[in-house]
Coordinates of C-alpha atoms in Angstrom, one line a residue:
X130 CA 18.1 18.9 -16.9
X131 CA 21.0 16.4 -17.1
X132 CA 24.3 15.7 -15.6
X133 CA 27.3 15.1 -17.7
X134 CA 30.4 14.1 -16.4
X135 CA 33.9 13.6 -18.5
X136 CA 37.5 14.5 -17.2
X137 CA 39.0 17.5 -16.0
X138 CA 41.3 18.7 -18.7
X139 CA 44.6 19.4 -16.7
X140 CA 47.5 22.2 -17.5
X141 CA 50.9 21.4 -19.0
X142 CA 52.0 22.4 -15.8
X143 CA 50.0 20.3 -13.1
X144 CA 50.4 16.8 -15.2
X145 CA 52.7 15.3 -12.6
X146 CA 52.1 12.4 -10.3
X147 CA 49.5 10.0 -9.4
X148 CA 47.8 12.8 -7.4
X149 CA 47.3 14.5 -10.4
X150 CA 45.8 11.4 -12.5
X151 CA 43.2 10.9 -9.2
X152 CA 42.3 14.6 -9.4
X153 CA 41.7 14.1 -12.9
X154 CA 39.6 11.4 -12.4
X155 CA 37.4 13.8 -10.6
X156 CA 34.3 14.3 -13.2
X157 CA 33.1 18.4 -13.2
X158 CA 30.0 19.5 -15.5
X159 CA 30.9 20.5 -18.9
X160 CA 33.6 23.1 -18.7
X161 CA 32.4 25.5 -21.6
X162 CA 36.6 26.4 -22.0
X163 CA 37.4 23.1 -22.5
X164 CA 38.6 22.6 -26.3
X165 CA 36.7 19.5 -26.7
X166 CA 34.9 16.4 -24.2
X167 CA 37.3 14.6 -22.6
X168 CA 36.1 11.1 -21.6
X169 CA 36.7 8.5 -18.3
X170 CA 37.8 5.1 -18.4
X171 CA 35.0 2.9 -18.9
X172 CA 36.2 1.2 -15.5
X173 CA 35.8 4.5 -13.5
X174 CA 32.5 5.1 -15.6
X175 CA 31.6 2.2 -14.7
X176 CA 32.9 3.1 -10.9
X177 CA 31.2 6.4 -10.7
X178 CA 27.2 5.1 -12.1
X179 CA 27.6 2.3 -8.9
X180 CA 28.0 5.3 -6.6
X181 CA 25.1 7.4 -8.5
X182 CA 22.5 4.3 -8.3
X183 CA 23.6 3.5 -4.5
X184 CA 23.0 7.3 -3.0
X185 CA 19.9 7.0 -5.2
X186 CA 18.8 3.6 -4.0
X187 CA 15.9 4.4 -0.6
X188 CA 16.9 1.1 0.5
X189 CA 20.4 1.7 1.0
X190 CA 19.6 2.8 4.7
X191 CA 22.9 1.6 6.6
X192 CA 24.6 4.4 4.7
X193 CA 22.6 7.3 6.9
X194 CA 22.3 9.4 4.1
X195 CA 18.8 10.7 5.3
X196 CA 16.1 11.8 2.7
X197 CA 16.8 10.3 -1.1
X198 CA 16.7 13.7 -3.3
X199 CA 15.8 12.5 -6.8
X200 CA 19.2 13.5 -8.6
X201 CA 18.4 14.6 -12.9
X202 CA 19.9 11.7 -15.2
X203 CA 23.4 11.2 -15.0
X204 CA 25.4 10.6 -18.4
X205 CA 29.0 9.6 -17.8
X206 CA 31.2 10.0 -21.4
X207 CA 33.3 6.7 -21.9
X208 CA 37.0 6.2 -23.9
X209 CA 35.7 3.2 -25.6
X210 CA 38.6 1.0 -23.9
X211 CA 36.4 -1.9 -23.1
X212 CA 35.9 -5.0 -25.4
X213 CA 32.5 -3.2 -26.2
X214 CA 33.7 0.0 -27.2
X215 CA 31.3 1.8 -24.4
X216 CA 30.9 5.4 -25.0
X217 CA 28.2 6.5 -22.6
X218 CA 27.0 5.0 -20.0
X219 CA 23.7 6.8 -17.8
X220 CA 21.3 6.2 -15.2
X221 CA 18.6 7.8 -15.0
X222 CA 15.9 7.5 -11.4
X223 CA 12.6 6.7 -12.1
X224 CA 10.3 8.5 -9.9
X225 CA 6.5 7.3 -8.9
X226 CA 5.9 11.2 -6.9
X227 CA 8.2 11.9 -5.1
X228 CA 10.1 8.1 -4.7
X229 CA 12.5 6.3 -6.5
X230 CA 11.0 3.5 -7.6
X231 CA 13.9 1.9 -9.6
X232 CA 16.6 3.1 -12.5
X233 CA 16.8 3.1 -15.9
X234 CA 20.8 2.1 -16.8
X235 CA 21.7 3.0 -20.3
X236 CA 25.2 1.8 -22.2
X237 CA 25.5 3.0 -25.5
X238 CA 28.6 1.2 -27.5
X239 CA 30.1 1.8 -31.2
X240 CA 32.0 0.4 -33.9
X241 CA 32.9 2.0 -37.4
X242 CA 33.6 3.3 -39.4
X243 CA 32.7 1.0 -42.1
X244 CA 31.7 1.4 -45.6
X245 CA 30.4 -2.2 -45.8
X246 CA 26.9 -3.8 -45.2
X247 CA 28.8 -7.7 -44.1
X248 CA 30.3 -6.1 -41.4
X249 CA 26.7 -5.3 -39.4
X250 CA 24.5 -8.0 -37.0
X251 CA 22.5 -10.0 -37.9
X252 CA 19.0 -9.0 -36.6
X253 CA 18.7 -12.6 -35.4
X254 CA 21.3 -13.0 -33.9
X255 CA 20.4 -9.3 -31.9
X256 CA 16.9 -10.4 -30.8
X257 CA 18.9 -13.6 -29.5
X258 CA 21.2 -11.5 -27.5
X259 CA 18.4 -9.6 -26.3
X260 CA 16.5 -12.7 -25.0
X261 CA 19.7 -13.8 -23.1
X262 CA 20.9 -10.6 -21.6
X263 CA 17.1 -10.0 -20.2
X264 CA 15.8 -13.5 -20.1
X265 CA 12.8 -12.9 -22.6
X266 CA 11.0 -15.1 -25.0
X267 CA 9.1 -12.7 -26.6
X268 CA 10.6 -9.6 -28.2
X269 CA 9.0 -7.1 -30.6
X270 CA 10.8 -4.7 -33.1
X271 CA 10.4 -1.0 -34.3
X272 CA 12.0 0.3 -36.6
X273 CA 13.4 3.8 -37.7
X274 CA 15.0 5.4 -40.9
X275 CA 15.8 9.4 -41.4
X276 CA 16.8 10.5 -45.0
X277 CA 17.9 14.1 -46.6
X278 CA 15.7 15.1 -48.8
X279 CA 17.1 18.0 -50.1
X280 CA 19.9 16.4 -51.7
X281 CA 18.0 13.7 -53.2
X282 CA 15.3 16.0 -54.9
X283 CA 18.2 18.9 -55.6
X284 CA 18.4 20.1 -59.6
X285 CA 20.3 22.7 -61.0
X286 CA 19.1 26.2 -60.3
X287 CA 16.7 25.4 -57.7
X288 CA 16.5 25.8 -54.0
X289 CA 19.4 24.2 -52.5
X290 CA 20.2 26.5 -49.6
X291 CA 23.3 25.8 -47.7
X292 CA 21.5 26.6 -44.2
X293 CA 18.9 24.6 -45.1
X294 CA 17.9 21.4 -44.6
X295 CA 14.8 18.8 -45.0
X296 CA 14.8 15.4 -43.8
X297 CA 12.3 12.8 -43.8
X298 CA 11.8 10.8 -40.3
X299 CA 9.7 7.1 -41.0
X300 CA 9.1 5.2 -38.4
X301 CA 6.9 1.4 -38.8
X302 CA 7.0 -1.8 -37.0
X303 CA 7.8 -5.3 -36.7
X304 CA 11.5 -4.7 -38.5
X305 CA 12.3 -8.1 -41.2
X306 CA 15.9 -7.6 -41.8
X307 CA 18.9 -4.8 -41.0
X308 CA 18.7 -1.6 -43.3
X309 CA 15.5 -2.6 -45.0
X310 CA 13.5 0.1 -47.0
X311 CA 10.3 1.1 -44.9
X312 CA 7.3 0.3 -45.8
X313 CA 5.0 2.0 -47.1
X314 CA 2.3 1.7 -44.4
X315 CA 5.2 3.4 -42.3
X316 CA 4.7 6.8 -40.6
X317 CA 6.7 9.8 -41.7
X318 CA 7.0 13.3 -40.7
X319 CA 8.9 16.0 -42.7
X320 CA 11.4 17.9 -40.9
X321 CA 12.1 21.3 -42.6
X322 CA 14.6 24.3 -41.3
X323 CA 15.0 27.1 -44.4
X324 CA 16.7 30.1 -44.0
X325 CA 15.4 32.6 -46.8
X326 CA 18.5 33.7 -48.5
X327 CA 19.7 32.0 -50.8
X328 CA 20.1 33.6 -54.3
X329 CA 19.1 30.8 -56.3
X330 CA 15.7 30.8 -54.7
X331 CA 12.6 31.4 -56.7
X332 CA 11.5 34.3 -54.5
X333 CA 14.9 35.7 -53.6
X334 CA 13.5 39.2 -55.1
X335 CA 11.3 39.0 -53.1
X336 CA 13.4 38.5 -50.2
X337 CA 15.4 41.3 -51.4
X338 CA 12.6 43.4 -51.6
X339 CA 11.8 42.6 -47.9
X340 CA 15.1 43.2 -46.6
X341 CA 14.7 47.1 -47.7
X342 CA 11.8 47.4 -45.6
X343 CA 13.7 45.9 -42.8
X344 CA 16.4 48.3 -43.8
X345 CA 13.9 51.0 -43.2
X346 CA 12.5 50.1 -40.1
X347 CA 16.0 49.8 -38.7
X348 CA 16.4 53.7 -39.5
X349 CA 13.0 55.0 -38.3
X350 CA 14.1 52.9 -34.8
X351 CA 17.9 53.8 -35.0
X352 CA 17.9 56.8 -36.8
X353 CA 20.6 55.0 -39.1
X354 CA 19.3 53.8 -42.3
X355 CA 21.4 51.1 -44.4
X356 CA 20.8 52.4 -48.1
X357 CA 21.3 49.8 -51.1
X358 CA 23.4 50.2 -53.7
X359 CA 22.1 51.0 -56.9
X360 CA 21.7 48.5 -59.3
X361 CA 19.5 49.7 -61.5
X362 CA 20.5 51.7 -64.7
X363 CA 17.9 54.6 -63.7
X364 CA 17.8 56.4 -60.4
X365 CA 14.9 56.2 -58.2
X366 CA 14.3 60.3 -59.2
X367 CA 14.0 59.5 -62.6
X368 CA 11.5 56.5 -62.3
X369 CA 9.4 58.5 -60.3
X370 CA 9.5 61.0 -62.6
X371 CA 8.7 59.1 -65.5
X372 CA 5.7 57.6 -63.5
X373 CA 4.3 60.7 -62.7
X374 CA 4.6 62.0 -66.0
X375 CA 2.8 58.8 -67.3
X376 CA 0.1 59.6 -65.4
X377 CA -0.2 63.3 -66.5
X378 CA -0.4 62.3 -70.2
X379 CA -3.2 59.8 -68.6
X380 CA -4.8 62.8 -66.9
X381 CA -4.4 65.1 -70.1
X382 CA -5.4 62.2 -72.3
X383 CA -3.0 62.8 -74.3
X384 CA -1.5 58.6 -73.2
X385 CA -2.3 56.2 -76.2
X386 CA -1.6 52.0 -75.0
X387 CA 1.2 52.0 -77.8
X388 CA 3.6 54.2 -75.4
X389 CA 4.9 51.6 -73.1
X390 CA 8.3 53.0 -72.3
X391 CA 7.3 53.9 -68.7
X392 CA 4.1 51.4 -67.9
X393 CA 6.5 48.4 -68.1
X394 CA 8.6 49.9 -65.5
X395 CA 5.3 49.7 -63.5
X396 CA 5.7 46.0 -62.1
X397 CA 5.8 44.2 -59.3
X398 CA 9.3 42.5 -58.6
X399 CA 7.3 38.8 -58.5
X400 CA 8.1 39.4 -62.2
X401 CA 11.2 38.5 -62.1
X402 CA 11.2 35.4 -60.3
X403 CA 12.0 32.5 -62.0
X404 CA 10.3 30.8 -64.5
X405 CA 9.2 27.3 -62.4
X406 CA 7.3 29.4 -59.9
X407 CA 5.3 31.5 -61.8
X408 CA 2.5 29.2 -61.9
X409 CA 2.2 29.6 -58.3
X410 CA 3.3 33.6 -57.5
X411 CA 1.9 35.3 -59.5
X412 CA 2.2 38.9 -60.7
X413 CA -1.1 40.7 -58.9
X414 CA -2.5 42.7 -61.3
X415 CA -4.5 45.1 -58.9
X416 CA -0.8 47.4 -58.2
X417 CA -2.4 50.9 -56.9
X418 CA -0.5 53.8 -56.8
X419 CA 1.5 53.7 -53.8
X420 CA 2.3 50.5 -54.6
X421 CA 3.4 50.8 -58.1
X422 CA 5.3 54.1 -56.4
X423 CA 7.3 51.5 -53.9
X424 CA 8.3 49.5 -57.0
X425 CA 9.8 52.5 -58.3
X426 CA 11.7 53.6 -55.4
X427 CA 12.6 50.6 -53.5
X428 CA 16.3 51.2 -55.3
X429 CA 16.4 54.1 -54.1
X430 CA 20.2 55.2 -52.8
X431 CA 20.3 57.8 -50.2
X432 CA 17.8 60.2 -47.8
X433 CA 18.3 62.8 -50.3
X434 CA 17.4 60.3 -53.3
X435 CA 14.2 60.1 -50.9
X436 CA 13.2 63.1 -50.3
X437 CA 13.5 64.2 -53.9
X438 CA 10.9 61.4 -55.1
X439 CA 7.9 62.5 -52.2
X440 CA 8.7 66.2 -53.2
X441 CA 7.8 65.6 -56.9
X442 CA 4.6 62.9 -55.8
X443 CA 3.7 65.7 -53.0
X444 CA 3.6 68.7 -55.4
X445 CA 1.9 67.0 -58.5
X446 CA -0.9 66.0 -55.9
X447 CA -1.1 69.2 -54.6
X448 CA -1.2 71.0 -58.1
X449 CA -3.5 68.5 -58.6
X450 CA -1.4 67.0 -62.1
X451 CA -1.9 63.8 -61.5
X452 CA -5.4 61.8 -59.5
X453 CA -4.1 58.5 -58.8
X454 CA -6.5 55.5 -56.9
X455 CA -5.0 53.8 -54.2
X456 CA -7.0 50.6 -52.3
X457 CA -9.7 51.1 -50.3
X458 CA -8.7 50.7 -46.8
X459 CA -4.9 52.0 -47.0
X460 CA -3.7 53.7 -43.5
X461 CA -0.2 55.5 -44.9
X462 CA 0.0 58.8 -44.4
X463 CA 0.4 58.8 -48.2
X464 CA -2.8 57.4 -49.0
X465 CA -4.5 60.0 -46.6
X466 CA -3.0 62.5 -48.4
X467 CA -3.8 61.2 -51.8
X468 CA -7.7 60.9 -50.8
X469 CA -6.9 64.8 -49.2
X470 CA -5.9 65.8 -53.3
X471 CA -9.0 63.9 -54.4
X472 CA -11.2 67.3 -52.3
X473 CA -8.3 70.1 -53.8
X474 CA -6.8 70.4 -50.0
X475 CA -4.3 68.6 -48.8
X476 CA -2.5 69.3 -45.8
X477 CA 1.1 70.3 -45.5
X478 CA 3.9 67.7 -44.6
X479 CA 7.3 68.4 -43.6
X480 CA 9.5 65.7 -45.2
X481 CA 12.3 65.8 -42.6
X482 CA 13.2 64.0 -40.1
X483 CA 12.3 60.3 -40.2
X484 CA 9.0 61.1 -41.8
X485 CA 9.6 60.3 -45.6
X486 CA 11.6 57.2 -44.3
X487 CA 8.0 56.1 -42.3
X488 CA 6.3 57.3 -45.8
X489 CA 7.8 54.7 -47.6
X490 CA 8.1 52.1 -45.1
X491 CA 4.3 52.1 -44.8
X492 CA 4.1 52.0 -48.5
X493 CA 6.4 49.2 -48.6
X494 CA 4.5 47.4 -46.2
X495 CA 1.4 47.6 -47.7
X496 CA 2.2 46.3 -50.5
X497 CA 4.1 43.3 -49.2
X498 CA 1.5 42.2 -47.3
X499 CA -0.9 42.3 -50.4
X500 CA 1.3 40.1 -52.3
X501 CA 1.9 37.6 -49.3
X502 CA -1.9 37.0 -48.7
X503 CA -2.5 37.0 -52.6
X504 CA 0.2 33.9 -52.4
X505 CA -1.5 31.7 -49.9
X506 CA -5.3 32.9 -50.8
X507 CA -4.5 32.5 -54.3
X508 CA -3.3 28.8 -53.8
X509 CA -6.3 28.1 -51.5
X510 CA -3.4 27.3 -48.5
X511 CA -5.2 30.2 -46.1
X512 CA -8.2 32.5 -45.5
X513 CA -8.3 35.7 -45.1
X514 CA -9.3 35.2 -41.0
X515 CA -5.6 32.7 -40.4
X516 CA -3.9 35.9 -41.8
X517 CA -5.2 38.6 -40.2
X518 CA -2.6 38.3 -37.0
X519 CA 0.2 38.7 -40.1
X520 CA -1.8 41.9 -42.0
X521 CA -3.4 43.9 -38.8
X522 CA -2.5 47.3 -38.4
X523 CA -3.2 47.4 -35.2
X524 CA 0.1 47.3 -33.7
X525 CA 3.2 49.5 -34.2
X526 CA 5.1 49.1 -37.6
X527 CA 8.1 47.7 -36.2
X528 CA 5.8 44.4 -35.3
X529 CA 4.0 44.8 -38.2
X530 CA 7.3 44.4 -40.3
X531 CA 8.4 41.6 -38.3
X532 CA 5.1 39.9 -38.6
X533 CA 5.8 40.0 -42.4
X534 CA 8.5 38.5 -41.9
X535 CA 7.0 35.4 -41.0
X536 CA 4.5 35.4 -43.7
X537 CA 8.0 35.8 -45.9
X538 CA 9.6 32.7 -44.1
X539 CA 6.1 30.4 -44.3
X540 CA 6.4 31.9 -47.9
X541 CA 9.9 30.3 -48.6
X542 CA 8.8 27.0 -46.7
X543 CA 6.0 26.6 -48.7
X544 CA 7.3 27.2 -52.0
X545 CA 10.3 24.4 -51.8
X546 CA 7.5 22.1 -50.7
X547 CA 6.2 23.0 -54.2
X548 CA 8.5 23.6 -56.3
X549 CA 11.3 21.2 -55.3
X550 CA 10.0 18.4 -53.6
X551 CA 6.6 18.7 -55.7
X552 CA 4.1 18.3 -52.9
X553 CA 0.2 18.4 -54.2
X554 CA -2.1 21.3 -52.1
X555 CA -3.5 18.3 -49.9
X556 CA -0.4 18.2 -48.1
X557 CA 0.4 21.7 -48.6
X558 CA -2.6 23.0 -46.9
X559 CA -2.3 21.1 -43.6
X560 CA 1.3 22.1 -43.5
X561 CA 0.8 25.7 -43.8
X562 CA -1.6 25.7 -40.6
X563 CA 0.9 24.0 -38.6
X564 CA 3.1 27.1 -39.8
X565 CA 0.7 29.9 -39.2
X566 CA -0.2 28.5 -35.6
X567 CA 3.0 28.5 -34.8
X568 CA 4.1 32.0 -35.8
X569 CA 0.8 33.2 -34.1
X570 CA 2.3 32.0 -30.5
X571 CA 5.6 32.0 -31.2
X572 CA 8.4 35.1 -32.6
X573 CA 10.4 34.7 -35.9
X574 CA 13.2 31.8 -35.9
X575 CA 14.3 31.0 -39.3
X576 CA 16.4 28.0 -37.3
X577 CA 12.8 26.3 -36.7
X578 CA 12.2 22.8 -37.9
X579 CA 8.9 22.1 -39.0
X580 CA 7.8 18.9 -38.5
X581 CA 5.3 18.1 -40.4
X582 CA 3.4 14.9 -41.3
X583 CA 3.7 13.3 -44.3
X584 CA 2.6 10.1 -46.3
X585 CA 5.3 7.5 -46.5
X586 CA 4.3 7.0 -50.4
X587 CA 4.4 10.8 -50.9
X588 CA 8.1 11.0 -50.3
X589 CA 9.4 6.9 -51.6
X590 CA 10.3 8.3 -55.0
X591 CA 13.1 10.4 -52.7
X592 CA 14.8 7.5 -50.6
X593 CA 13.7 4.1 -52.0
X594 CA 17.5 4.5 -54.1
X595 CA 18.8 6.1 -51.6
X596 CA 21.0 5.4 -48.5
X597 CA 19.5 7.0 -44.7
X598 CA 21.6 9.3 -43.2
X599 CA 20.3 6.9 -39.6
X600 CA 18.9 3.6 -39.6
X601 CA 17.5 1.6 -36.2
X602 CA 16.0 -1.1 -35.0
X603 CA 14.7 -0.8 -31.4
X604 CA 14.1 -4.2 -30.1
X605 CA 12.0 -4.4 -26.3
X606 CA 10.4 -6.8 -24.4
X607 CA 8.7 -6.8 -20.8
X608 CA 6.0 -3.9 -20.5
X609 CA 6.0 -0.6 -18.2
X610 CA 8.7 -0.3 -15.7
X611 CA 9.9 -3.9 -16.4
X612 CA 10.5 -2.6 -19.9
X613 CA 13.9 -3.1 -21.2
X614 CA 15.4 -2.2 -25.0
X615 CA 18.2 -3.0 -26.9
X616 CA 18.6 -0.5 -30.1
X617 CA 20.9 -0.9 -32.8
X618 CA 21.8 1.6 -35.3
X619 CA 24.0 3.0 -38.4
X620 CA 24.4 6.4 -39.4
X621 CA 26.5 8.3 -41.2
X622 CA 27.8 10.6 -39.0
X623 CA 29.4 9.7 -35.5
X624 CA 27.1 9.1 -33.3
X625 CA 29.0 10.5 -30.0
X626 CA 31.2 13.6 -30.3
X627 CA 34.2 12.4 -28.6
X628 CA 34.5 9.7 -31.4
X629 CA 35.1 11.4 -34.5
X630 CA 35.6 9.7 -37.7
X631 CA 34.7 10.6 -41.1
X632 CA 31.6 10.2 -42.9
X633 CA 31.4 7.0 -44.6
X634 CA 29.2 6.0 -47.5
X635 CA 27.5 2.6 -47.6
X636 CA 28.2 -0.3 -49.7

């Protein structure tokens, strides 16, 4: 926790005398109604941290102010007025238990914007400044550089997500000159937020295809289901029906290969991903019944649409027209039934109610989760053991479907990490265990950042032409408490809130 202070925002109708600009002056804590931060004079800033560090100060006896409570940090936001430009300045107690045993003091100043290089210190003449504002002779430097990678690696018709973003962080030391390329010996992590979405991705059909099933598991918990609209040229009734009657001629023998009107509608939608990921997501090739069944009707427009398909599947079973093979290991209700046909008795189902909507959602998930773990087994980035907190059955469908969900996001991460930045599976495969731990422990956020760790030479060929969107130099001297810093640093974007400018490309 942290204090902010800035200045009261007064009414039309109270802006009248001095009183009025000394009740101003009177700092609150963040009004949330407040159009926008208002900041103090640096003078009464500067007024205001004096009186924070003396009530904070154990030594300050005279004043009777009995027991020093340890206050949070205080952060005071600054006009700027000074020679300096000051925008913040903070204090912040440093505690050894429960004592103060001194306080950090912070200023943070800025200039810009500028769209030209000549206009920045000279890192000599910084390190100078350092040594005589703190009386040091010897000061070391660190250095820190974040770049967008999404932009620099985007092509046409490729992930480029508009909620998205990935960013490189590189950090390295001992810093030779202002805005210098890191090196390569620097360390860099990966920073990664993707919403799944976006239409140009290479698994949006996928997505689609999951946000049916999410559709139906909001009407077996609501009662109100969210139907598609139909998009395909044939109805879900007459797909099914040409399925089943596929595999009547099958039954009959009466099917020859060369008849392949109906079989290729029998496909998985990874089929119509596009072209640069098929490499990598595959089309499975072991599609059992039920699943081929929720390929057919996952376009499927209304309850009575619904109903219509399981009547036809549920009476060819029970005539026994059609013996279809489902996976081993299958808990839907359909699959029970199906093994039921397989001994001439099955037993009766009422499909009202929610019940064909559960039919199909357990269908649906079934097969979803087959072609997730065929994804990350089949690229050697998981075993079957990470997964099985994603795949059990253990728990109630609702958590199962939002446990695919996160197989779905780690899906989409994974995939630009491939596909658009062109990472090899030795990075891939760390990466997607920091994912899956942190979906075991944690519930979907499609806001995450992953940060993951990354070789600096891995990710050059993305910023070594490139501006950083920040670039700093930390430069300290004196060790432990006694520490003190001086940072310096240029980014694109305004680095305080009450300072806006616009974004300003470098030159």
């Amino acid at each position: 926790m942290i204090y902010i202070l800035q200045k009261a925002v007064s009414r039309p109708s109270e802006e009248s005398d001095s009183m009025e600009e000394s009740k101003a002056d009177a700092s609150e804590l963040l009004p949330k109604e407040n159009p926008g931060p208002v900041p103090l004079s640096v003078r009464r800033a500067k007024q205001l941290i004096s009186l924070f560090t003396m009530v904070q100060n154990p030594n300050m006896t005279h004043l009777k102010l009995g027991e020093v409570v340890v206050l949070p940090p205080l952060w005071i936001r600054c006009d700027g007025s000074d020679p300096e430009h000051t925008y913040w300045l903070g204090a912040e107690p440093l505690k050894a238990g429960n004592k103060i045993v001194g306080i950090n003091l912070y200023m943070v100043t800025c200039d810009g914007p500028t769209a030209y290089k000549t206009c920045f210190a000279n890192l000599e003449e910084l390190k100078m400044q350092h040594k005589i504002l703190h009386h040091s002779s010897v000061v070391t430097t660190k250095g820190f550089a974040q770049y967008e990678l999404l932009r620099a690696a985007a092509i046409e018709d490729t992930i480029v997500e508009p909620e998205s973003s990935i960013y490189v962080d590189i950090t390295w030391n001992t810093v030779d000159k202002i805005l210098e390329t890191p090196p390569l010996i620097s360390a860099a992590t990966l920073n990664i937020a993707l919403e799944p979405g976006d239409p140009r991705s290479p698994v949006y059909q996928l997505y689609r295809e999951l946000q049916f099933l999410l559709a139906l598991a909001e009407g077996l918990k609501t009662g109100v289901t969210k139907w598609p609209e139909p998009l395909e040229p044939e109805s879900a009734v007459e797909l099914v029906q040409e399925f089943v009657a596929d595999l009547k001629k099958k039954l009959d023998g009466s099917w020859v290969s060369g008849n392949r009107n109906g079989m290729e509608k029998i496909r998985c939608d990874t089929e119509a991903v596009d072209s640069s990921i098929k490499s990598i997501f595959s089309e499975r090739g072991d599609l059992d019944f039920a699943e081929q069944l929720w390929c057919k009707m996952k376009c499927v427009s209304s309850y009575q649409e619904l109903i219509a398909c399981f009547t036809l599947i549920l009476e060819s079973l029970e005539h026994g027209e059609i013996q279809p093979w489902i996976h081993h290991g299958s808990s839907s209700l359909l699959s029970k039934l199906i093994q039921q046909s397989y001994h001439g008795k099955m037993e009766a189902v009422s499909l009202t109610g929610i019940t064909p909507i559960q039919m199909l959602l357990e269908i649906g998930l079934d097969k979803m989760k087959k072609d997730y773990v065929n994804f990350f087994i089949g690229q050697e980035l998981a075993t079957l053991t990470s997964l099985d907190y994603f795949i059990s059955t253990s728990v109630d469908l609702q958590e199962q479907v939002h446990r695919v969900q996160k197989l779905h996001h780690m899906l989409e991460i994974m995939v630009s990490c491939t596909v658009l930045l062109q990472f090899k599976h030795e990075s891939l495969f760390p990466w997607t265990q920091i994912c899956i731990k942190y979906y075991r422990e944690n519930p979907l956020d499609e806001k995450h950042v992953f940060q993951l760790p990354v070789s600096s030479a891995l990710v050059k060929k993305f910023y070594q032409d490139s501006h950083p969107e920040v670039w700093k130099v930390d430069i300290s001297s004196g060790h432990g408490l006694k520490e003190v810093k001086t940072m310096w640093q240029v980014s694109t974007n305004p680095p305080v809130e009450h300072k806006m400018s616009n974004n300003t490309e470098l030159k």
